[in-house]
Coordinates of C-alpha atoms in Angstrom, one line a residue:
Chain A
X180 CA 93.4 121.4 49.5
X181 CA 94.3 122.0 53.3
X182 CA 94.5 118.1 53.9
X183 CA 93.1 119.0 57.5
X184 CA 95.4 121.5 58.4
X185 CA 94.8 124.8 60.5
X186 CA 97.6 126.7 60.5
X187 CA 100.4 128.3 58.6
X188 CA 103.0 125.8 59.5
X189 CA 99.9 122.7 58.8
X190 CA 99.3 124.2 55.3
X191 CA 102.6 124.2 54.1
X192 CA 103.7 120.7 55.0
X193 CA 99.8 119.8 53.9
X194 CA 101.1 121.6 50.5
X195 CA 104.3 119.9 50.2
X196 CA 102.8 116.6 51.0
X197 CA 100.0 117.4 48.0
X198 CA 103.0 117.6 45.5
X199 CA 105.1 114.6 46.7
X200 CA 101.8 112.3 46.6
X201 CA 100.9 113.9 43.3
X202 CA 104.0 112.7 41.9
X203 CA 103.6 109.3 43.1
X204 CA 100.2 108.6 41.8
X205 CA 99.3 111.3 38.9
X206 CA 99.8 108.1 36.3
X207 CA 97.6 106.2 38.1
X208 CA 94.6 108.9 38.7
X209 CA 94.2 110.4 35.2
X210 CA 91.3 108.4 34.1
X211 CA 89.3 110.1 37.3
X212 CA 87.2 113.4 37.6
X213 CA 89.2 116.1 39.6
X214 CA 87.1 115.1 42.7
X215 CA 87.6 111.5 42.8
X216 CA 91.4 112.4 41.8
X217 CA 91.3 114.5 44.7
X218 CA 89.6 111.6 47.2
X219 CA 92.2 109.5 46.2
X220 CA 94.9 112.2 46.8
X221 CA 93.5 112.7 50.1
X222 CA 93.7 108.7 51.2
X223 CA 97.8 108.9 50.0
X224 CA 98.3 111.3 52.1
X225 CA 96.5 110.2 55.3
X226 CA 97.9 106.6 54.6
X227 CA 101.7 107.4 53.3
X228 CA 100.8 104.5 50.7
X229 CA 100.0 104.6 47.2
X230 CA 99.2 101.2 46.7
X231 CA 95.7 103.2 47.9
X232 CA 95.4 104.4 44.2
X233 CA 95.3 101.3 42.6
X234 CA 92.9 99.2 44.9
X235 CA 90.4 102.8 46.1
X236 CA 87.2 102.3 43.5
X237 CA 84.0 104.5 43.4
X238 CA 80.6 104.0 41.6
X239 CA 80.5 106.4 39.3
X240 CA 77.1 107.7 41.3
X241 CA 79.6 107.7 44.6
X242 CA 80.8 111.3 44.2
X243 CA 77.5 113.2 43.4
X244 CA 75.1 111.3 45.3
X245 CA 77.8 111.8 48.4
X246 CA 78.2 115.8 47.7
X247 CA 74.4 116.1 47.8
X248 CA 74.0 114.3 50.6
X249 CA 76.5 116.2 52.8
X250 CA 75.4 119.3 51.2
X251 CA 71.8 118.7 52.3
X252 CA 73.2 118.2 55.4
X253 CA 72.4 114.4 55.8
X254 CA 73.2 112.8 58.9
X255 CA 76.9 111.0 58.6
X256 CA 76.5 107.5 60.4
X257 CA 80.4 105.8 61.6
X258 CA 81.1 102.0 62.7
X259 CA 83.5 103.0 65.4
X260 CA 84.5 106.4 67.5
X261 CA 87.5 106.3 65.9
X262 CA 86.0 107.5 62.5
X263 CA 83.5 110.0 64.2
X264 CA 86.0 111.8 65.5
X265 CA 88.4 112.1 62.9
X266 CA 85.5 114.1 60.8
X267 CA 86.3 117.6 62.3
X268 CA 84.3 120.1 59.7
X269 CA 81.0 118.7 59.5
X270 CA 78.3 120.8 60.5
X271 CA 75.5 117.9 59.9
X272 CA 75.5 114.8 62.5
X273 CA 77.3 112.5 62.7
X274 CA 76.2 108.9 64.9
X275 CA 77.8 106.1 65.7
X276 CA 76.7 103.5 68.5
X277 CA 78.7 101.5 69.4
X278 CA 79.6 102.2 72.5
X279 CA 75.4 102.4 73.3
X280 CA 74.3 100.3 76.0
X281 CA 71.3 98.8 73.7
X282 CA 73.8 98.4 71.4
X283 CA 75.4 95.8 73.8
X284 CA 72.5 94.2 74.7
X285 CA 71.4 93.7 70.8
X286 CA 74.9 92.2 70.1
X287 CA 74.7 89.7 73.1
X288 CA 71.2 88.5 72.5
X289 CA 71.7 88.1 68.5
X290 CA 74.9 86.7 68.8
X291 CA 76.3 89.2 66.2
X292 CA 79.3 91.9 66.5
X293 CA 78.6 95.2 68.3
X294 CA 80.3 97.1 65.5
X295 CA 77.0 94.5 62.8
X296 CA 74.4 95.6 66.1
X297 CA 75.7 99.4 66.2
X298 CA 74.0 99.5 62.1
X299 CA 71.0 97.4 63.3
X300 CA 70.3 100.2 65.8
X301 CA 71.3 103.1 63.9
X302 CA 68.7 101.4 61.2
X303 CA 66.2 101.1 63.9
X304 CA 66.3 104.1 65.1
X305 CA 66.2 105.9 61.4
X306 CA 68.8 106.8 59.6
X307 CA 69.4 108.4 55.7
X308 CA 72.4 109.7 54.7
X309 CA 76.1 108.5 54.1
X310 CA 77.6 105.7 56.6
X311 CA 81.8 105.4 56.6
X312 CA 82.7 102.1 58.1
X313 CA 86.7 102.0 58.9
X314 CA 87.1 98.8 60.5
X315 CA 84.5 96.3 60.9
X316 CA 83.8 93.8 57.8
X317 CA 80.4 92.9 60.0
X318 CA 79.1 96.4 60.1
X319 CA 79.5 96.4 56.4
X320 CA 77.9 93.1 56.2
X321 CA 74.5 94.4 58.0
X322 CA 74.5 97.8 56.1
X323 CA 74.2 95.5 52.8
X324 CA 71.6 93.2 54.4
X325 CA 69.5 96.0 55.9
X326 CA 69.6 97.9 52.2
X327 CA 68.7 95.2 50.6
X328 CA 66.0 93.9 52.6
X329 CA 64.1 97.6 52.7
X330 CA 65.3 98.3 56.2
X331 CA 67.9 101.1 56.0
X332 CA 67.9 104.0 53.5
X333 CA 71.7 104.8 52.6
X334 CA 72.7 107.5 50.5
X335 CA 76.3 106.3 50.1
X336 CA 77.9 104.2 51.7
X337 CA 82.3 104.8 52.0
X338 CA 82.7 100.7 52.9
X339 CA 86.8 100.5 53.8
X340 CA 86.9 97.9 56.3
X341 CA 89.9 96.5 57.2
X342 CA 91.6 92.6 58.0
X343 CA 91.9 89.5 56.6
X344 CA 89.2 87.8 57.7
X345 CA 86.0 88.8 55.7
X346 CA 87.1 92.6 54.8
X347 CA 87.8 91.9 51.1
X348 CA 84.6 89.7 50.9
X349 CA 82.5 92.6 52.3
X350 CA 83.6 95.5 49.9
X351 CA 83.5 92.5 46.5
X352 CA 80.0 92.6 48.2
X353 CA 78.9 96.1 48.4
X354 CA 80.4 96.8 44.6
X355 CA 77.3 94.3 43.4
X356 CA 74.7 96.5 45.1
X357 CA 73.7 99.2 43.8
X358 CA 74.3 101.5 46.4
X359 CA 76.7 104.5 45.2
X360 CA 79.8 103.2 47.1
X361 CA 83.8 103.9 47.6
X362 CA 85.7 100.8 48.4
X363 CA 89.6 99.8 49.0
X364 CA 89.6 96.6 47.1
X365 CA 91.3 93.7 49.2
X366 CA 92.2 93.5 53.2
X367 CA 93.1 97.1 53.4
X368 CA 91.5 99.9 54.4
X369 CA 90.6 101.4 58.0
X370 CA 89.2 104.5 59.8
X371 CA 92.4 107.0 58.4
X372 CA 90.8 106.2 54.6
X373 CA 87.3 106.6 56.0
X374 CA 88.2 109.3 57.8
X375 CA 90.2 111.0 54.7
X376 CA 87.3 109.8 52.0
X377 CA 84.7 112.1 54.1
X378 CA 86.4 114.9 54.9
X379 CA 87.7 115.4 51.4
X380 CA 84.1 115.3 50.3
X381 CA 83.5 118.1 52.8
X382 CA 86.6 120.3 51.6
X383 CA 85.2 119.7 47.8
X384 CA 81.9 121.2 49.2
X385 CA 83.9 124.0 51.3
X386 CA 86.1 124.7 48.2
X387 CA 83.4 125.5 45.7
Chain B
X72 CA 94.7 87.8 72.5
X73 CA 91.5 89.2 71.9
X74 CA 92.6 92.0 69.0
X75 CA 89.9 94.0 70.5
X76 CA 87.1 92.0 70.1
X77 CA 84.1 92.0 72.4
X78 CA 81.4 89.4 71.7
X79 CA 81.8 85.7 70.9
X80 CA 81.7 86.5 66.7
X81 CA 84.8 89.4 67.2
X82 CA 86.5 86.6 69.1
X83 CA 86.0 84.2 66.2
X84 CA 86.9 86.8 63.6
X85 CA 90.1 88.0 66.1
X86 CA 91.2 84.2 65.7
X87 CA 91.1 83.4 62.3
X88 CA 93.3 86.6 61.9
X89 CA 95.6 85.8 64.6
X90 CA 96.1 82.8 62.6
X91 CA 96.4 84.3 59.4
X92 CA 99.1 87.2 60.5
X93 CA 100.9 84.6 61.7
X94 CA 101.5 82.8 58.7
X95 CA 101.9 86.1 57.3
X96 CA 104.3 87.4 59.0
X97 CA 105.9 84.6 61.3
X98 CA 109.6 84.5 59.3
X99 CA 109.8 88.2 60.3
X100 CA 109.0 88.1 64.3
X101 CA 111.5 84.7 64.9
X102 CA 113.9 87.3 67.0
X103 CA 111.5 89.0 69.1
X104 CA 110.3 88.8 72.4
X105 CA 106.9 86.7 72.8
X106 CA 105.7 90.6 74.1
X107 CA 107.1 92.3 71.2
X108 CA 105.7 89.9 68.8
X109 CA 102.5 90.5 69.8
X110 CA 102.8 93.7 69.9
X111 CA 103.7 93.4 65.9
X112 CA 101.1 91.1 65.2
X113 CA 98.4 93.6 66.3
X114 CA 99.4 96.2 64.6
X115 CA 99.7 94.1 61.3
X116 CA 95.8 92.8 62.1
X117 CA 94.6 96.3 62.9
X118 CA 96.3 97.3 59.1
X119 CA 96.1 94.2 56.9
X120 CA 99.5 94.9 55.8
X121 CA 102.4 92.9 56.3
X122 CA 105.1 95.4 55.6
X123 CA 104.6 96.5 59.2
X124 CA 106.6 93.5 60.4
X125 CA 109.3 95.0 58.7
X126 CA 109.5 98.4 59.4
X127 CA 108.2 98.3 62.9
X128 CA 111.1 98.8 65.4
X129 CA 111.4 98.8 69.3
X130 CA 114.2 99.9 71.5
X131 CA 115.2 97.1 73.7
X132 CA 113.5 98.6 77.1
X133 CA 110.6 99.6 75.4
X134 CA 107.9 97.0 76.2
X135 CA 109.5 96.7 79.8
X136 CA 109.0 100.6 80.3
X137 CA 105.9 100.5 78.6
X138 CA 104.3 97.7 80.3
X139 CA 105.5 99.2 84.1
X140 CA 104.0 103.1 83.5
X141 CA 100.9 101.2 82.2
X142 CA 100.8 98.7 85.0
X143 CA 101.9 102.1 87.5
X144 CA 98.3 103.4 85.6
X145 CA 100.4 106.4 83.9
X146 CA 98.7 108.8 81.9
X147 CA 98.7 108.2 78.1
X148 CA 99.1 111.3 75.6
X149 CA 98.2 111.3 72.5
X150 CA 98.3 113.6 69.4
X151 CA 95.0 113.4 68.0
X152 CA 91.7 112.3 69.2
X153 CA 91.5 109.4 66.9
X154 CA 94.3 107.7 69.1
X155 CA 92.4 108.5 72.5
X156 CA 89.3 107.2 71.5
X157 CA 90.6 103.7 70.3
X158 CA 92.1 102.8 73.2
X159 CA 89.4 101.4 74.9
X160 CA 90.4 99.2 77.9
X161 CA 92.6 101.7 80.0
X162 CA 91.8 102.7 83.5
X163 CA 94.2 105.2 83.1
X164 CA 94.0 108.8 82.4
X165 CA 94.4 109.6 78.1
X166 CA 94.9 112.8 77.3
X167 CA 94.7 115.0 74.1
X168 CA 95.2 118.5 74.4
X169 CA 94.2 119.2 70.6
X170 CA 91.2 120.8 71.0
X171 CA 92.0 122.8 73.7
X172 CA 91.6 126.3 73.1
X173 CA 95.1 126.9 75.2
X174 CA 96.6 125.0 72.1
X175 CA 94.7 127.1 69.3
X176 CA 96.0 130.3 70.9
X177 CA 100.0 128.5 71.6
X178 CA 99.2 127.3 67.7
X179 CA 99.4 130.9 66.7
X180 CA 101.4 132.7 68.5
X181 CA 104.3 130.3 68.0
X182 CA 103.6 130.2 64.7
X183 CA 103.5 126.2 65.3
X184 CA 100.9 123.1 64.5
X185 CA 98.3 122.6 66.6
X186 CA 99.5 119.8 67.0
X187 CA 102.6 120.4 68.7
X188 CA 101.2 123.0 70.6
X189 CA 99.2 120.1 72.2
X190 CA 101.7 118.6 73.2
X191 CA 103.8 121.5 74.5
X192 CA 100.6 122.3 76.5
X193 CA 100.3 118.7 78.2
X194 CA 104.5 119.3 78.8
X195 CA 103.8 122.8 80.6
X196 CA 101.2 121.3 82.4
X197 CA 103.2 118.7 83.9
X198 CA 103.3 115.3 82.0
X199 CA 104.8 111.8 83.0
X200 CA 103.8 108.4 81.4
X201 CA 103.3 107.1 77.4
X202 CA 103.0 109.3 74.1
X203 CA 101.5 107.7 71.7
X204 CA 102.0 109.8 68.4
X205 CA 99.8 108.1 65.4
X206 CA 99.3 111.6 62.6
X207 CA 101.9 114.6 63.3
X208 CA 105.9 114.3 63.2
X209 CA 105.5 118.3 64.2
X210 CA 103.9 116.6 67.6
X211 CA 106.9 113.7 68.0
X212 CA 109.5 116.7 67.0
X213 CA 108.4 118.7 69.9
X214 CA 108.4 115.8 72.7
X215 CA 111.7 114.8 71.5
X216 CA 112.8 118.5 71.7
X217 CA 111.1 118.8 75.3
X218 CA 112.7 115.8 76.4
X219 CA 116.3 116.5 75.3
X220 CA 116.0 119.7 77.1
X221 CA 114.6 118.7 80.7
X222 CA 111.0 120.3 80.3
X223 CA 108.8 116.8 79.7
X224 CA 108.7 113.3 81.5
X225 CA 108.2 110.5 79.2
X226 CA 108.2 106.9 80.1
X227 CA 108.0 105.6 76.9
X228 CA 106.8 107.2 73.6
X229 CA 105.0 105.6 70.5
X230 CA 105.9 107.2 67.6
X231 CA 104.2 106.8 64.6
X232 CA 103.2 109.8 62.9
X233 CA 102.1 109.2 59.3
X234 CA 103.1 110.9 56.1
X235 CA 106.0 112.0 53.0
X236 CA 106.6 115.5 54.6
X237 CA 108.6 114.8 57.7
X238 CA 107.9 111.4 59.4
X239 CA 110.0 109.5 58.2
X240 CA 112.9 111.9 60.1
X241 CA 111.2 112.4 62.9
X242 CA 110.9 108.7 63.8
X243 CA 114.8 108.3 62.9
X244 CA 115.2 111.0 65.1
X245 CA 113.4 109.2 68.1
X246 CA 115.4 106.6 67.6
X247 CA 118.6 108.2 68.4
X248 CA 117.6 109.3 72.0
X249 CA 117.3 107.0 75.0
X250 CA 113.9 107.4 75.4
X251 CA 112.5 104.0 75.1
X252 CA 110.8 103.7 71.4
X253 CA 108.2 102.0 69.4
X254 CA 108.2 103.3 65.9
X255 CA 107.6 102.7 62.2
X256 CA 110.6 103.2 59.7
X257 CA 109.5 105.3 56.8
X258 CA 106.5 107.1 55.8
X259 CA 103.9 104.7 56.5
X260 CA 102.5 104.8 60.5
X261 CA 98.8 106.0 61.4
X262 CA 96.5 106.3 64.2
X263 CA 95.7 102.7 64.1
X264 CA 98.8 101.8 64.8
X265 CA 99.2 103.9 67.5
X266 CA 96.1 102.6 69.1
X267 CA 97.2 98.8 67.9
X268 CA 100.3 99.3 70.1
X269 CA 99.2 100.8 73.0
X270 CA 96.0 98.4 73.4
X271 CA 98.5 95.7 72.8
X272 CA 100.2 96.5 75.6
X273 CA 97.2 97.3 77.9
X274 CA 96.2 93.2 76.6
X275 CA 99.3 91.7 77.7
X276 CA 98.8 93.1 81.1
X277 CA 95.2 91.8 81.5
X278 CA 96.5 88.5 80.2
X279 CA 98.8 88.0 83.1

């Protein structure tokens, strides 16, 4: 497991790391497949908290529907920059618009958030594959809304949105779908868990 | 304080949090500036976790230093990309040297992270304003070590890397230099709030 690193130096405190979180959590992880035990493993680490492997929950579709998706090559679709970018090894695409000017000017003239109009577009525009949202409760909100009504084709969605207000709510929310999903139950989350869900899927892929 | 938001609905969201960390957390922030406690009340809205009141620690000059290299339109380094990108309201320069292939090639023959090499790179190139270190203690070790021996300008650095394997010492040891500090005691720390601090800062300017 190289836990993103890329050098000598990298892999050996990535190693060292890979014990010490081991030891933390290996109670709490041996009811999981050696994949989702190593997802789980991979958010300890990119979080230094272990409270991430009690409250981290997959469908039991999350895992295979997600490898197959990234191994086809799928396009990867991100609420904010922040999570696009921390995906370094992915060959396939990966989108996110918020930062589009018709992302904006959807936001403004539905009176919605630009992270909720950044799906809407993405939607609009096509999309089918997996979508990691890091931060925003509303983004998670509209992927739900757009599933359900027919308008968006998801092929997993990694839903870790973060906050107080609405976060928690969101996630309880996307566990009732039944879209293959990975969730951090309660206010936590963010783009480091989104970020280390995806790219462990793409190291179980790399690995095999 | 606007936590980032962008549209009338992030207002209303950033509000009922503000509110909510607050309550949270308001015991904990009694004997900090009104600067410094928003500073801590961002970071614990951008993570959802309260422990951040507890283990986040400034060095008296801090905010001062911070806020006058910001306000002087300083450059900002950061580790990874993840911090650049999130900081989103600076007319300032933000660098990131960790993709450079100057810092893949200083990676190796070192025998070093990339991401210290980054930052060694940004030294040799001639550096002087905020770090803001939110993933590698390899990449706060080395701009403590450049500091301390006269070959980088800092102004103020925050230093949060996140992890078991090292960051907990390398924040302790940024704390016993006189380089003005943000950091978070222990493991826990993370891009986010890297990025929470630093666009904290950037907000109490524009609020003026």
């Amino acid at each position: 497991m190289s836990m993103g690193a890329s050098t000598k130096q990298g892999y050996e405190i990535a190693e060292k790391s890979r014990k010490i979180v081991r030891s933390l959590i290996d109670s709490k992880t041996k009811n999981l497949t050696p994949e989702e035990r190593s997802i789980v493993e991979r958010i300890v680490h990119s979080t230094a908290d272990p409270e991430y492997a009690d409250i981290t929950r997959m469908s039991k579709d999350f895992v295979g529907e997600s490898l197959k998706a990234i191994s086809d090559g799928k396009e990867i679709l991100t609420d904010i920059n922040m999570v696009k970018v921390g995906i370094n090894k992915y060959e396939g695409n990966i989108r996110c618009h918020i930062g589009d000017e018709a992302t904006i000017k959807l936001a403004k003239k539905q009176e919605i958030t630009r992270a909720a109009a950044a799906i809407e577009l993405a939607a609009s525009k096509g999309f089918d594959g997996v979508v990691a949202i890091g931060n925003a409760p509303t983004a998670l909100w509209k992927v739900i809304e757009l599933v359900n009504s027919g308008s968006m084709n998801v092929k997993s969605v990694i839903g870790v949105p973060v906050g107080f207000v609405g976060a928690a709510e969101s996630k309880k929310s996307l566990q009732e779908t039944s879209i293959p999903y990975l969730v951090t139950e309660g206010p936590k989350g963010g783009t480091p868990v989104a970020v280390a869900a995806v790219n462990s899927l793409i190291n179980i892929l790399r690995s095999e």
